[in-house]
XYZ file of C-alpha atoms in Angstrom:
584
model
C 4.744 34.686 14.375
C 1.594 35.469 11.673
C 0.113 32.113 11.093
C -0.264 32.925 7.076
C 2.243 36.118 5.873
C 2.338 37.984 2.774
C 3.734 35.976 0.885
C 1.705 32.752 1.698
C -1.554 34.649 1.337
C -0.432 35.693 -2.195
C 0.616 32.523 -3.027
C -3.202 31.461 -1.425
C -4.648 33.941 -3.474
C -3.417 33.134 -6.635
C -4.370 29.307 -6.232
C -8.066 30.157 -5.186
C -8.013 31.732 -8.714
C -6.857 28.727 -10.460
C -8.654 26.205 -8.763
C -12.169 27.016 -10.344
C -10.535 27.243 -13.632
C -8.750 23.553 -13.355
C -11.943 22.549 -11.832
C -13.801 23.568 -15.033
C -11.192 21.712 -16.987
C -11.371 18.552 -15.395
C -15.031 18.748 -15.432
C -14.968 19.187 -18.576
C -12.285 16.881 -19.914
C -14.090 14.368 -17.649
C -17.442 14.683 -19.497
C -15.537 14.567 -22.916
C -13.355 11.328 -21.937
C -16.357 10.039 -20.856
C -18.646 10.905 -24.124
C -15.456 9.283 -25.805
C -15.792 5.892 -23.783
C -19.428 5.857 -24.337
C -19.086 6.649 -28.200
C -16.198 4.448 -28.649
C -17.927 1.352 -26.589
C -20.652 1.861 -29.226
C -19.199 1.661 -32.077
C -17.194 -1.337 -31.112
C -20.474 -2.990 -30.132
C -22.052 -2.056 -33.485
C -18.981 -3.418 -35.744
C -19.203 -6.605 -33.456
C -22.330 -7.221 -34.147
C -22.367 -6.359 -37.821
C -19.216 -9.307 -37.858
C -21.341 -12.083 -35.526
C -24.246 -11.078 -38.221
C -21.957 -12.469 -41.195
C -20.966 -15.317 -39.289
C -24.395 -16.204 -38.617
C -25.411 -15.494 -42.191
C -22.988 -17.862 -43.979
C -23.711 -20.320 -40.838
C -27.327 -20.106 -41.869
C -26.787 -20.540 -45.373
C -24.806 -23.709 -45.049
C -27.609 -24.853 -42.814
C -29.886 -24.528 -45.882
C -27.927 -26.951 -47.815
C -29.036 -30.229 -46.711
C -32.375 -28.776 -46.981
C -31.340 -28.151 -51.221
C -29.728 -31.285 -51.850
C -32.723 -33.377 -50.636
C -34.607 -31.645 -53.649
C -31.887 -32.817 -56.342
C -33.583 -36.116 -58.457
C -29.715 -37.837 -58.034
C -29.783 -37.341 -54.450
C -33.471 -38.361 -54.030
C -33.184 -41.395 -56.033
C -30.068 -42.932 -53.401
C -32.376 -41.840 -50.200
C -35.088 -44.808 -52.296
C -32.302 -46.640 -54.423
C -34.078 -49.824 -53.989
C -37.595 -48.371 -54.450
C -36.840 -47.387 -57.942
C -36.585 -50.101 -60.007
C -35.753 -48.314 -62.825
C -32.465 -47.418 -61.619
C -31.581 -50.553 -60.980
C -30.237 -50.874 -64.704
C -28.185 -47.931 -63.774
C -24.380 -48.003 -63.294
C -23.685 -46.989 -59.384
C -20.537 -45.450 -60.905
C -22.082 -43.483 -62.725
C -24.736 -42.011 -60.451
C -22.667 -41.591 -57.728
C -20.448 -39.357 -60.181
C -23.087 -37.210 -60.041
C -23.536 -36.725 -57.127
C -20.235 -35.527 -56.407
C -20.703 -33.423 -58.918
C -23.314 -31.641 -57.383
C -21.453 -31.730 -53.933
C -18.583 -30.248 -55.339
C -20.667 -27.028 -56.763
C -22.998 -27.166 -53.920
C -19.735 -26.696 -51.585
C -17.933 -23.771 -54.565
C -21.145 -21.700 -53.657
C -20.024 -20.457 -50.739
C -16.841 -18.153 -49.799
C -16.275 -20.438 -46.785
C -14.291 -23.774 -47.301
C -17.245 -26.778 -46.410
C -17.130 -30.315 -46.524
C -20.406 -32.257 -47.864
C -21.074 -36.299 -46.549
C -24.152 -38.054 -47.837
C -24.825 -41.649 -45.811
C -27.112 -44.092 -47.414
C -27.871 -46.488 -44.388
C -28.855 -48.673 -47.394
C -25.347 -48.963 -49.080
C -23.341 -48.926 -45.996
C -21.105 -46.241 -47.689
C -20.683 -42.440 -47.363
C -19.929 -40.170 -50.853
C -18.093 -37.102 -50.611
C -16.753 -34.417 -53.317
C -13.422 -36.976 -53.635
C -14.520 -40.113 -52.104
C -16.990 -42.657 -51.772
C -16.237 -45.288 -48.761
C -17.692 -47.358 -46.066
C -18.746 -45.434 -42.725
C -18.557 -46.874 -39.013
C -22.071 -46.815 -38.070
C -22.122 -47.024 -34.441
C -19.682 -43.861 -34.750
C -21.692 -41.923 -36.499
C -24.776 -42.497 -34.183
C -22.746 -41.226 -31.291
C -22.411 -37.857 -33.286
C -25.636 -37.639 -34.675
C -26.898 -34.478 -31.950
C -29.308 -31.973 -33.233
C -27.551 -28.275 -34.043
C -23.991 -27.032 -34.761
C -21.955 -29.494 -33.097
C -18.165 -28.529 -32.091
C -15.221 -30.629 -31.879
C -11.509 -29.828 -31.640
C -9.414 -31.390 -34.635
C -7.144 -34.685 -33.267
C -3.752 -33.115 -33.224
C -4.374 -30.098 -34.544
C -5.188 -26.353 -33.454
C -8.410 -24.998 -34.571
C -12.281 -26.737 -34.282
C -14.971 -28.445 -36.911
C -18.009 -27.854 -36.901
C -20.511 -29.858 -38.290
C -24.247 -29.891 -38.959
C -25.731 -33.362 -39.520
C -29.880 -33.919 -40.630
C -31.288 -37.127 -40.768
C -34.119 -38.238 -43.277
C -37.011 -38.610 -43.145
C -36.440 -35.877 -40.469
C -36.781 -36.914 -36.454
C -36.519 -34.111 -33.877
C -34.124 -37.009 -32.011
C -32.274 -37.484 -34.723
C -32.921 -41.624 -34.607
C -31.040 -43.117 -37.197
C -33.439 -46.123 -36.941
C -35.628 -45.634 -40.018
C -32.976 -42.827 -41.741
C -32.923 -43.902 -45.476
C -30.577 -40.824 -45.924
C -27.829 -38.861 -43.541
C -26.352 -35.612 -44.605
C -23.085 -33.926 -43.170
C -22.048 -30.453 -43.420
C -18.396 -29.831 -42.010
C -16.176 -26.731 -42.276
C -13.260 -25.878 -40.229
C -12.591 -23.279 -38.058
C -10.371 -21.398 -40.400
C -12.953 -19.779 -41.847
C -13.782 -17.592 -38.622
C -10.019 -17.308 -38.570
C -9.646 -15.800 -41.513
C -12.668 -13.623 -40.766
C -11.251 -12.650 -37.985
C -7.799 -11.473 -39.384
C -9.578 -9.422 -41.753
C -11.753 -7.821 -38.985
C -8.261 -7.379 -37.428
C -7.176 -5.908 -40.454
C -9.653 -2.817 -40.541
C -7.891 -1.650 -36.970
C -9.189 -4.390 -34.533
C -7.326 -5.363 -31.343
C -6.667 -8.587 -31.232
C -10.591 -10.034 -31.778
C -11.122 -13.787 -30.243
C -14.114 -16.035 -30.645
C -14.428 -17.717 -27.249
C -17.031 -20.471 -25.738
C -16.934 -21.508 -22.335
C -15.990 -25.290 -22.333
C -14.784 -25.447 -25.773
C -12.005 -23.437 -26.034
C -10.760 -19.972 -28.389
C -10.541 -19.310 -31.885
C -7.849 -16.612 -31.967
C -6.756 -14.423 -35.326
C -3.263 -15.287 -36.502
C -1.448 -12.778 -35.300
C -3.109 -12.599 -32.036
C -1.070 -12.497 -28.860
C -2.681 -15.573 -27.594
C -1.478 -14.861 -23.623
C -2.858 -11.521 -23.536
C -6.178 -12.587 -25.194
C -6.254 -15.803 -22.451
C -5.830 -13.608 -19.300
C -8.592 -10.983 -20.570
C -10.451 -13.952 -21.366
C -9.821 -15.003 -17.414
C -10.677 -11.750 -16.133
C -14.497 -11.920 -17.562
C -14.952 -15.223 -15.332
C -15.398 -13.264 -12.601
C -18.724 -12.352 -13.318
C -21.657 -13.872 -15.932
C -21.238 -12.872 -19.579
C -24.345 -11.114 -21.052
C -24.940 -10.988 -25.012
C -23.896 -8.267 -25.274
C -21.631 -6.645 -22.812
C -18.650 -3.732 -21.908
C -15.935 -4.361 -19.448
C -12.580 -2.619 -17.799
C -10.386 -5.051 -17.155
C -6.983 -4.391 -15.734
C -4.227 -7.257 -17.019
C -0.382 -7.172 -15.862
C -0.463 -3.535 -14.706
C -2.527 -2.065 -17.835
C -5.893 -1.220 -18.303
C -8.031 -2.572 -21.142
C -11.833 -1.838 -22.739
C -13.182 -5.379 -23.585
C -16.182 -5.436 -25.691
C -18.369 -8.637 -25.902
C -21.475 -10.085 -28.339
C -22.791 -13.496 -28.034
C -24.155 -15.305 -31.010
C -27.292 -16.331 -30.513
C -26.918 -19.016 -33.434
C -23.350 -20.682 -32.502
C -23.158 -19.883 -28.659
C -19.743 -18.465 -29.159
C -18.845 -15.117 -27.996
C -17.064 -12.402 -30.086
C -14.134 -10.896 -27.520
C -12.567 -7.477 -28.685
C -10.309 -5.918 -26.691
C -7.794 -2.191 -26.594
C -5.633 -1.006 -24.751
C -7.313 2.182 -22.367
C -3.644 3.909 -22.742
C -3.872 3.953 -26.240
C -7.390 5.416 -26.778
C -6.958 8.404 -24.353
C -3.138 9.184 -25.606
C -4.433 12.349 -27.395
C -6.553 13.458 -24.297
C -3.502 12.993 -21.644
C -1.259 14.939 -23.935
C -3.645 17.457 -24.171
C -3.875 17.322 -20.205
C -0.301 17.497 -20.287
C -0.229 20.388 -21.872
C -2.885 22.391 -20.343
C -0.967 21.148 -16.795
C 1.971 22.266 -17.446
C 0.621 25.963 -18.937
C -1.090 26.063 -15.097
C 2.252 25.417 -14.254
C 4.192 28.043 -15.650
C 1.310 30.719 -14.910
C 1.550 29.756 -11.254
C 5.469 29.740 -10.914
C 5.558 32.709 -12.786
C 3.086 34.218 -10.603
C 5.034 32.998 -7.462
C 7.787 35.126 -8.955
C 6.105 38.179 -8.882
C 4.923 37.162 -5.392
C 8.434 36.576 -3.921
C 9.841 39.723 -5.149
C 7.315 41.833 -3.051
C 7.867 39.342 0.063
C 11.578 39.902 0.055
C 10.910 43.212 -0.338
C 8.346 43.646 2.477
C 7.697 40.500 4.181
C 11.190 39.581 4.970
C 11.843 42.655 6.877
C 8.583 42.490 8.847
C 9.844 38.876 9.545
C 13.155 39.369 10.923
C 11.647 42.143 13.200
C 9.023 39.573 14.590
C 11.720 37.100 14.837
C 14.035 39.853 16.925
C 10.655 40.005 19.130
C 10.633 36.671 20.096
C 14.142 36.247 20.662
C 14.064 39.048 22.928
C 10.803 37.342 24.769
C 12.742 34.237 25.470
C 14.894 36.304 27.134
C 17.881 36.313 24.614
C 19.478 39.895 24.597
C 22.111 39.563 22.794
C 19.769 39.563 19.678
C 20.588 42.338 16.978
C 18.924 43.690 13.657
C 21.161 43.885 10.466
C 19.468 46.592 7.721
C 20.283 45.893 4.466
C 19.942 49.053 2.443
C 18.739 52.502 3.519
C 14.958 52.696 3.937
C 12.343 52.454 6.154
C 13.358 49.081 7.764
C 16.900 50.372 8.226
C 15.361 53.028 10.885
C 13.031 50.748 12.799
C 15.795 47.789 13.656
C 18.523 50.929 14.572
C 15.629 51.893 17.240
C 15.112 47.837 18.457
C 19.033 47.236 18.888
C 19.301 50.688 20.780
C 15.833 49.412 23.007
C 17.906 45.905 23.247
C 20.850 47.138 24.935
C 19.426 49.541 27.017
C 17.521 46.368 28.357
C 20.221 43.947 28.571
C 22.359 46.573 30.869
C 19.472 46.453 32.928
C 18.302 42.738 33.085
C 21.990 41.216 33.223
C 22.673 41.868 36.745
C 19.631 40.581 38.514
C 19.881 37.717 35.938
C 23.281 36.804 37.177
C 21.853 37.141 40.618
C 19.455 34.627 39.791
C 21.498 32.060 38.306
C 23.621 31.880 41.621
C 21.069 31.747 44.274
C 19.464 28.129 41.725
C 23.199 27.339 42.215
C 23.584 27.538 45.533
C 20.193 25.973 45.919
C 20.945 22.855 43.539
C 24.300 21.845 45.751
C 21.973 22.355 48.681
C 19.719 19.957 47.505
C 21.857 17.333 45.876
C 23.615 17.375 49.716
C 20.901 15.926 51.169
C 21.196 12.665 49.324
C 24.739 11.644 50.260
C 23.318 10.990 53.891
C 20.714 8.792 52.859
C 22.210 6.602 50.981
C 25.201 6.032 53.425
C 22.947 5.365 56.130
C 21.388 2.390 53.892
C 24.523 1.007 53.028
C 26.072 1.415 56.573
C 23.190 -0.671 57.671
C 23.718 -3.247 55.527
C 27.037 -3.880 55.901
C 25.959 -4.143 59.594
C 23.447 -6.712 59.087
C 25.890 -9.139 57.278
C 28.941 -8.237 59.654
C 26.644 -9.754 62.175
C 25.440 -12.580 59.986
C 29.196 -13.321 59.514
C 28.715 -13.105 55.857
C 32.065 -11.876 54.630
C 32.213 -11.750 51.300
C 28.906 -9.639 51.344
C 30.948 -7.428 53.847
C 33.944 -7.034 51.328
C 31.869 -6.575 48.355
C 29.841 -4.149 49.918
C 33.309 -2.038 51.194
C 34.574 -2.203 47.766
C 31.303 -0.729 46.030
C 31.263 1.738 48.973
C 34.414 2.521 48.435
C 33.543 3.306 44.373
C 30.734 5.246 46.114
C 32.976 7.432 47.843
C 35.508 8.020 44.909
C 32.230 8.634 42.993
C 30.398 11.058 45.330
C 34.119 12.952 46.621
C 35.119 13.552 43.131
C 31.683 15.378 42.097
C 33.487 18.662 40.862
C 31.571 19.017 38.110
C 28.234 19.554 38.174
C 27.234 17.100 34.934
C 29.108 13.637 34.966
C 28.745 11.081 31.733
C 25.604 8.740 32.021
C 28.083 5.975 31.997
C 29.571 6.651 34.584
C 26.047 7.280 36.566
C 25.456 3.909 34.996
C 28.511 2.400 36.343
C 27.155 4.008 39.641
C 23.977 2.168 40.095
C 25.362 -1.242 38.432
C 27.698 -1.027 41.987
C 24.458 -0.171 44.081
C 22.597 -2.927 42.271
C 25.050 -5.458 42.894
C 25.064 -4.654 46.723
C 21.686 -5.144 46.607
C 21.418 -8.403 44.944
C 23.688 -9.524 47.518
C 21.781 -8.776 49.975
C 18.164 -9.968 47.944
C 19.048 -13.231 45.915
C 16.027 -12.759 44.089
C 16.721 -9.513 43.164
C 17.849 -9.048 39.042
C 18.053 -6.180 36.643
C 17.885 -5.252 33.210
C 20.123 -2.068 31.723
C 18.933 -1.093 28.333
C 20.810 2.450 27.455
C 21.539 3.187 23.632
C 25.186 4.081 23.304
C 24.489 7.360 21.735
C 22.456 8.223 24.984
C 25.659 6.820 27.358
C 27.255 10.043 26.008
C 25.239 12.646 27.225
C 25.530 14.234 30.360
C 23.375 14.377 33.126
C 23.699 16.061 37.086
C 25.438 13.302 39.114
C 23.159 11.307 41.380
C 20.506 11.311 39.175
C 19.453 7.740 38.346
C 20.318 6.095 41.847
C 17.862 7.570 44.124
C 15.066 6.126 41.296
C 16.525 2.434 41.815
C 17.014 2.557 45.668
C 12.936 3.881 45.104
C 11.868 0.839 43.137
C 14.322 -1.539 45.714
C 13.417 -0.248 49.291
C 9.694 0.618 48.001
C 8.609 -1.905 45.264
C 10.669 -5.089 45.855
C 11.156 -5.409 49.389
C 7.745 -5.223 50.306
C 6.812 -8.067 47.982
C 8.615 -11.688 48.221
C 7.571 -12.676 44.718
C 9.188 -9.559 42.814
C 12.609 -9.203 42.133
C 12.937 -7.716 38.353
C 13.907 -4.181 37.998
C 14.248 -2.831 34.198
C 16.182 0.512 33.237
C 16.257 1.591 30.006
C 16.258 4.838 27.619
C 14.627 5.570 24.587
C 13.971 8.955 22.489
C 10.506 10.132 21.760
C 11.296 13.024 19.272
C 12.972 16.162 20.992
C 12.999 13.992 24.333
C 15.168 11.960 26.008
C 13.713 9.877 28.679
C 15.151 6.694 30.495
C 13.197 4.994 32.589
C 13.351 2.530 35.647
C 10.358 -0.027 36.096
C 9.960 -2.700 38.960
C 7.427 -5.570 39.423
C 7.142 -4.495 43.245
C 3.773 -4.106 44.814
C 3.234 -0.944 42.708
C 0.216 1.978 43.833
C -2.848 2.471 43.424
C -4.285 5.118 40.503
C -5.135 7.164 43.570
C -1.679 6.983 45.289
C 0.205 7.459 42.427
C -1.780 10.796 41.420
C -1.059 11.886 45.260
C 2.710 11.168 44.401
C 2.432 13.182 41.276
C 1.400 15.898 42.997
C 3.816 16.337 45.768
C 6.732 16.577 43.684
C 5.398 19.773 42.322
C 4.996 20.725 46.161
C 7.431 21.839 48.843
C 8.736 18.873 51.055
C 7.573 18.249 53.996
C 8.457 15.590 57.003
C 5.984 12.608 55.941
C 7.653 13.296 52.106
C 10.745 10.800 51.157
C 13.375 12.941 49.634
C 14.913 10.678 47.422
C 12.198 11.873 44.170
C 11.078 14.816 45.307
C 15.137 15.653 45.199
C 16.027 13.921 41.886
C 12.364 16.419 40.500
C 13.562 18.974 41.827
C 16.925 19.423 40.619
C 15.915 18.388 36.988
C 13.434 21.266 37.123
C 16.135 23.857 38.281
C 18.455 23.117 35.957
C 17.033 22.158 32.511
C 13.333 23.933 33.091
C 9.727 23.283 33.769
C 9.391 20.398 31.011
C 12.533 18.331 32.711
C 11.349 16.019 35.612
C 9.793 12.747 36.878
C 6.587 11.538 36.006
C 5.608 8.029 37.912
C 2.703 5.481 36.317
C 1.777 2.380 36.579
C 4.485 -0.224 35.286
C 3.299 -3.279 32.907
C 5.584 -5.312 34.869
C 2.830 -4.909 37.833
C 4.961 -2.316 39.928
C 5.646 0.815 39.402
C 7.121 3.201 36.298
C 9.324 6.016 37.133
C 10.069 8.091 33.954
C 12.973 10.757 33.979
C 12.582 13.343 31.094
C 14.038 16.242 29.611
C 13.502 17.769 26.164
C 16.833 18.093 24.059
C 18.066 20.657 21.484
C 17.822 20.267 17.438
C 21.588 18.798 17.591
C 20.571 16.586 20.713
C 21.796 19.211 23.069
C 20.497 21.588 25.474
C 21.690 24.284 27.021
C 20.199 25.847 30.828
C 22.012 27.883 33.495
C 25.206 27.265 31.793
C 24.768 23.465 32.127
C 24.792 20.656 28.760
C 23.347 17.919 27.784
């Protein structure tokens, strides 16, 4: 048969012409997906920035406060309260009424809810907008730290921050000579709320994350999600400003990430891969399935002129190879009157003409293999009765009885066997049942002797030429075992190896040498001669003239130590095969 025919080369054709066009395509939807990411992964990175540049703006605003309020006359005169006399006269009430005052529009400047604390060390008591109390002191000196400071609120979700500055000022922030403390708090709300409206404008789900303190999510954010991304970026160090692919529960997602420089906290953003490049895989969808149609319309086109043309050609070649095998009985059908019609009338006229000629020597043929194969299979009956005969002598004179009686009986299923060997192809169960007897004889006579039958029950089915298997296992007990007092183990078993059936019998006798068993290999290919055993060369032999050149023994090296004798034959697509008139 053509390794490529019409039809396939067509087919070959046509795809050689679309390949460089969907190469171009995905080259090209490759560089656009990617001018996409690279677009996108900018513009996310530019609108996070422009949001960690407003939250750094209002934090650097309320960071000017304290700064302001130190100015203000009311506020200056509590840092020196007692170094004013002429305040003394003055009602507290009334200047610390005042000062809330001021704390109250200092803290309505800003868009961002803020709490304002002023500590006088000198009055022991700490005013805000609403209150004016005593303070723990030793508290507050664990808390005074220079900087944003964050904390998470008892019992509550969400942080505080708060920014504390100590007068007159003291890069440690000792409280020891402070004549004035001022607090700035505001809650963590306000980035909340930031972050909604960031949402709002078509974010995904936008976090505010710091390593060791914890996440500030947007309400609506779906806080699992955002905490396994979140996970994800451990693997590797954060930079200020960074772009990931990170693949969470299945899905892929683009994670874009900007560090304040002023807070420490990092701005997370995050969206879904599948939802960015929806528009580009429906387009690719599209364009796929046009390639698609073009190509199976194309195979259309391409089919008609095979059936046309090819098929023909085909079942001519097809006719050729039949005939080559040697099937004669092969004959061409025309459909319709044309060219094709004329050609297969002239092969099943040349077909005939050769069959009449062929058939008689053929039958010829098949009769001498006959006569030869009953020849052979003759010459194994003696052999094997002169081994038993001996045996039974050897125990008749060792007075051993029941080894006597045992051995009559399985000579006697022997005989039944053997005399009854009409047909020429028996059941391998009943070979089975054959060599089971002969084994048992044997372990009679060898008490360390043991076997192993491993035969699939689909495989006890099949038929095989009588006297097949025992020859194999008188080789491995006579040969192998015998020779060797510590072996005693003989294994049969059959297994399939595609179109194959093989069974195989493996002792842990002495075994040969590479060298011997290659010289043992060889003479069953060769004609027998007197130093030659006959019990595998026979068994080769008749496997070869009845089921072919590929049936036969093949003997290796057994990884039980002695040696492997494997008994092959190929088998038909329905597990059957057919040679000389024989089954299996």
């Amino acid at each position: 048969m053509p390794r490529y025919n019409l039809f396939r080369k067509m087919v070959i054709l046509l795809l050689i012409m679309l390949v460089p066009i969907v190469g171009l395509y995905l080259y090209s939807n490759k560089t656009s997906t990617g001018v996409l990411g690279e677009e996108l992964n900018r513009s996310n990175t530019n609108q996070l920035i422009f949001f960690q540049n407003q939250v750094n703006t209002n934090m650097d605003l309320l960071t000017l406060w304290p700064n302001l309020l130190i100015q203000d006359p009311d506020i200056l005169t509590l840092k020196d309260i007692f170094s004013y006399s002429k305040y003394l006269d003055l009602e507290p009430i009334t200047l610390i009424k005042r000062i809330q005052t001021k704390l109250n529009i200092q803290e309505s400047s800003s868009d961002w809810r803020s709490s304002l604390f002023i500590y006088s060390p000198l009055l022991q008591r700490v005013i805000s907008v609403n209150d004016v109390r005593t303070y723990n002191d030793t508290e507050l000196r664990k808390r005074l730290k220079p900087g944003w400071q964050v904390a998470r609120k008892a019992g509550q979700n969400g942080f505080l921050f708060s920014l504390i500055t100590v007068y007159p000022y003291s890069e440690l922030h000792d409280p020891a000579n402070a004549n004035l403390i001022i607090e700035l708090q505001f809650d963590s709300v306000n980035i909340q709320n930031m972050l909604d409206k960031f949402k709002s404008d078509g974010r995904r789900d936008p976090v505010f994350y710091k390593k060791g303190t914890g996440v500030i999510y947007n309400r609506t954010a779906d806080t699992k999600l955002a905490d396994k991304i979140i996970a994800s970026l451990q693997d590797e160090k954060l930079h200020d400003i960074d772009y990931r692919t990170v693949k969470v529960d299945g899905s892929s997602y683009m994670v874009n990430v900007v560090n304040s420089k002023t807070t420490g906290w990092y701005l997370i953003d995050y969206m879904p891969l599948a939802d960015i490049f929806k528009p580009i895989q429906k387009s690719n969808l599209l364009f796929y399935i046009s390639v698609g149609c073009l190509l199976l319309m194309s195979c259309l086109a391409a089919y008609l002129l095979y059936a046309q043309v090819q098929v023909p050609l085909k079942k001519l070649v097809q006719g050729f190879q039949r005939l080559k095998n040697g099937d004669y009985s092969v004959r061409m059908e025309s459909k319709g009157n044309n060219e094709f019609g004329f050609v297969f009338a002239r092969f099943n006229s040349m077909v005939a003409q050769i069959q009449d000629l062929f058939e008689k020597v053929y039958m010829e043929k098949i009769h001498v293999r006959e006569a030869r194969l009953k020849q052979l299979q003759s010459q194994i009956n003696p052999h094997f009765f002169y081994n038993c005969f001996s045996f039974i002598s050897s125990m008749a004179k060792l007075q051993n009885h029941q080894a006597v009686v045992a051995m009559s009986q399985n000579l006697s299923k022997y005989y039944r066997y053997t005399t009854r060997q009409e047909r020429d192809l028996v059941p391998l169960s009943e070979e089975l049942e054959f060599v089971t007897s002969y084994l048992e004889i044997q372990k009679m006579r060898m008490k360390r002797l043991d076997y192993d039958i491993e035969i699939p029950l689909r495989m006890r089915k099949l038929d095989i030429p009588p006297l097949i298997l025992q020859p194999l296992v008188e080789n491995a007990v006579i040969h192998g075992i015998e020779s060797r007092s510590d072996a005693g183990w003989i294994r049969i078993y059959g297994q399939y190896e595609g179109d194959r059936m093989c069974i195989i019998v493996e002792d842990d006798g002495k075994g040969m040498e590479p060298a011997e068993l290659a010289a043992l290999e060889s003479k069953l290919y060769k004609p027998m001669d007197e130093k030659m055993g006959c019990g595998l060369w026979n068994v080769h032999q008749r496997m070869q003239l009845r089921f072919g050149d590929a049936a036969g023994l093949n003997v290796s090296e057994s990884p039980l130590g002695g040696l492997k004798v494997t008994l092959k034959l190929d088998l038909g697509a329905d597990g059957r095969q057919s040679n000389d008139g024989g089954q299996l």
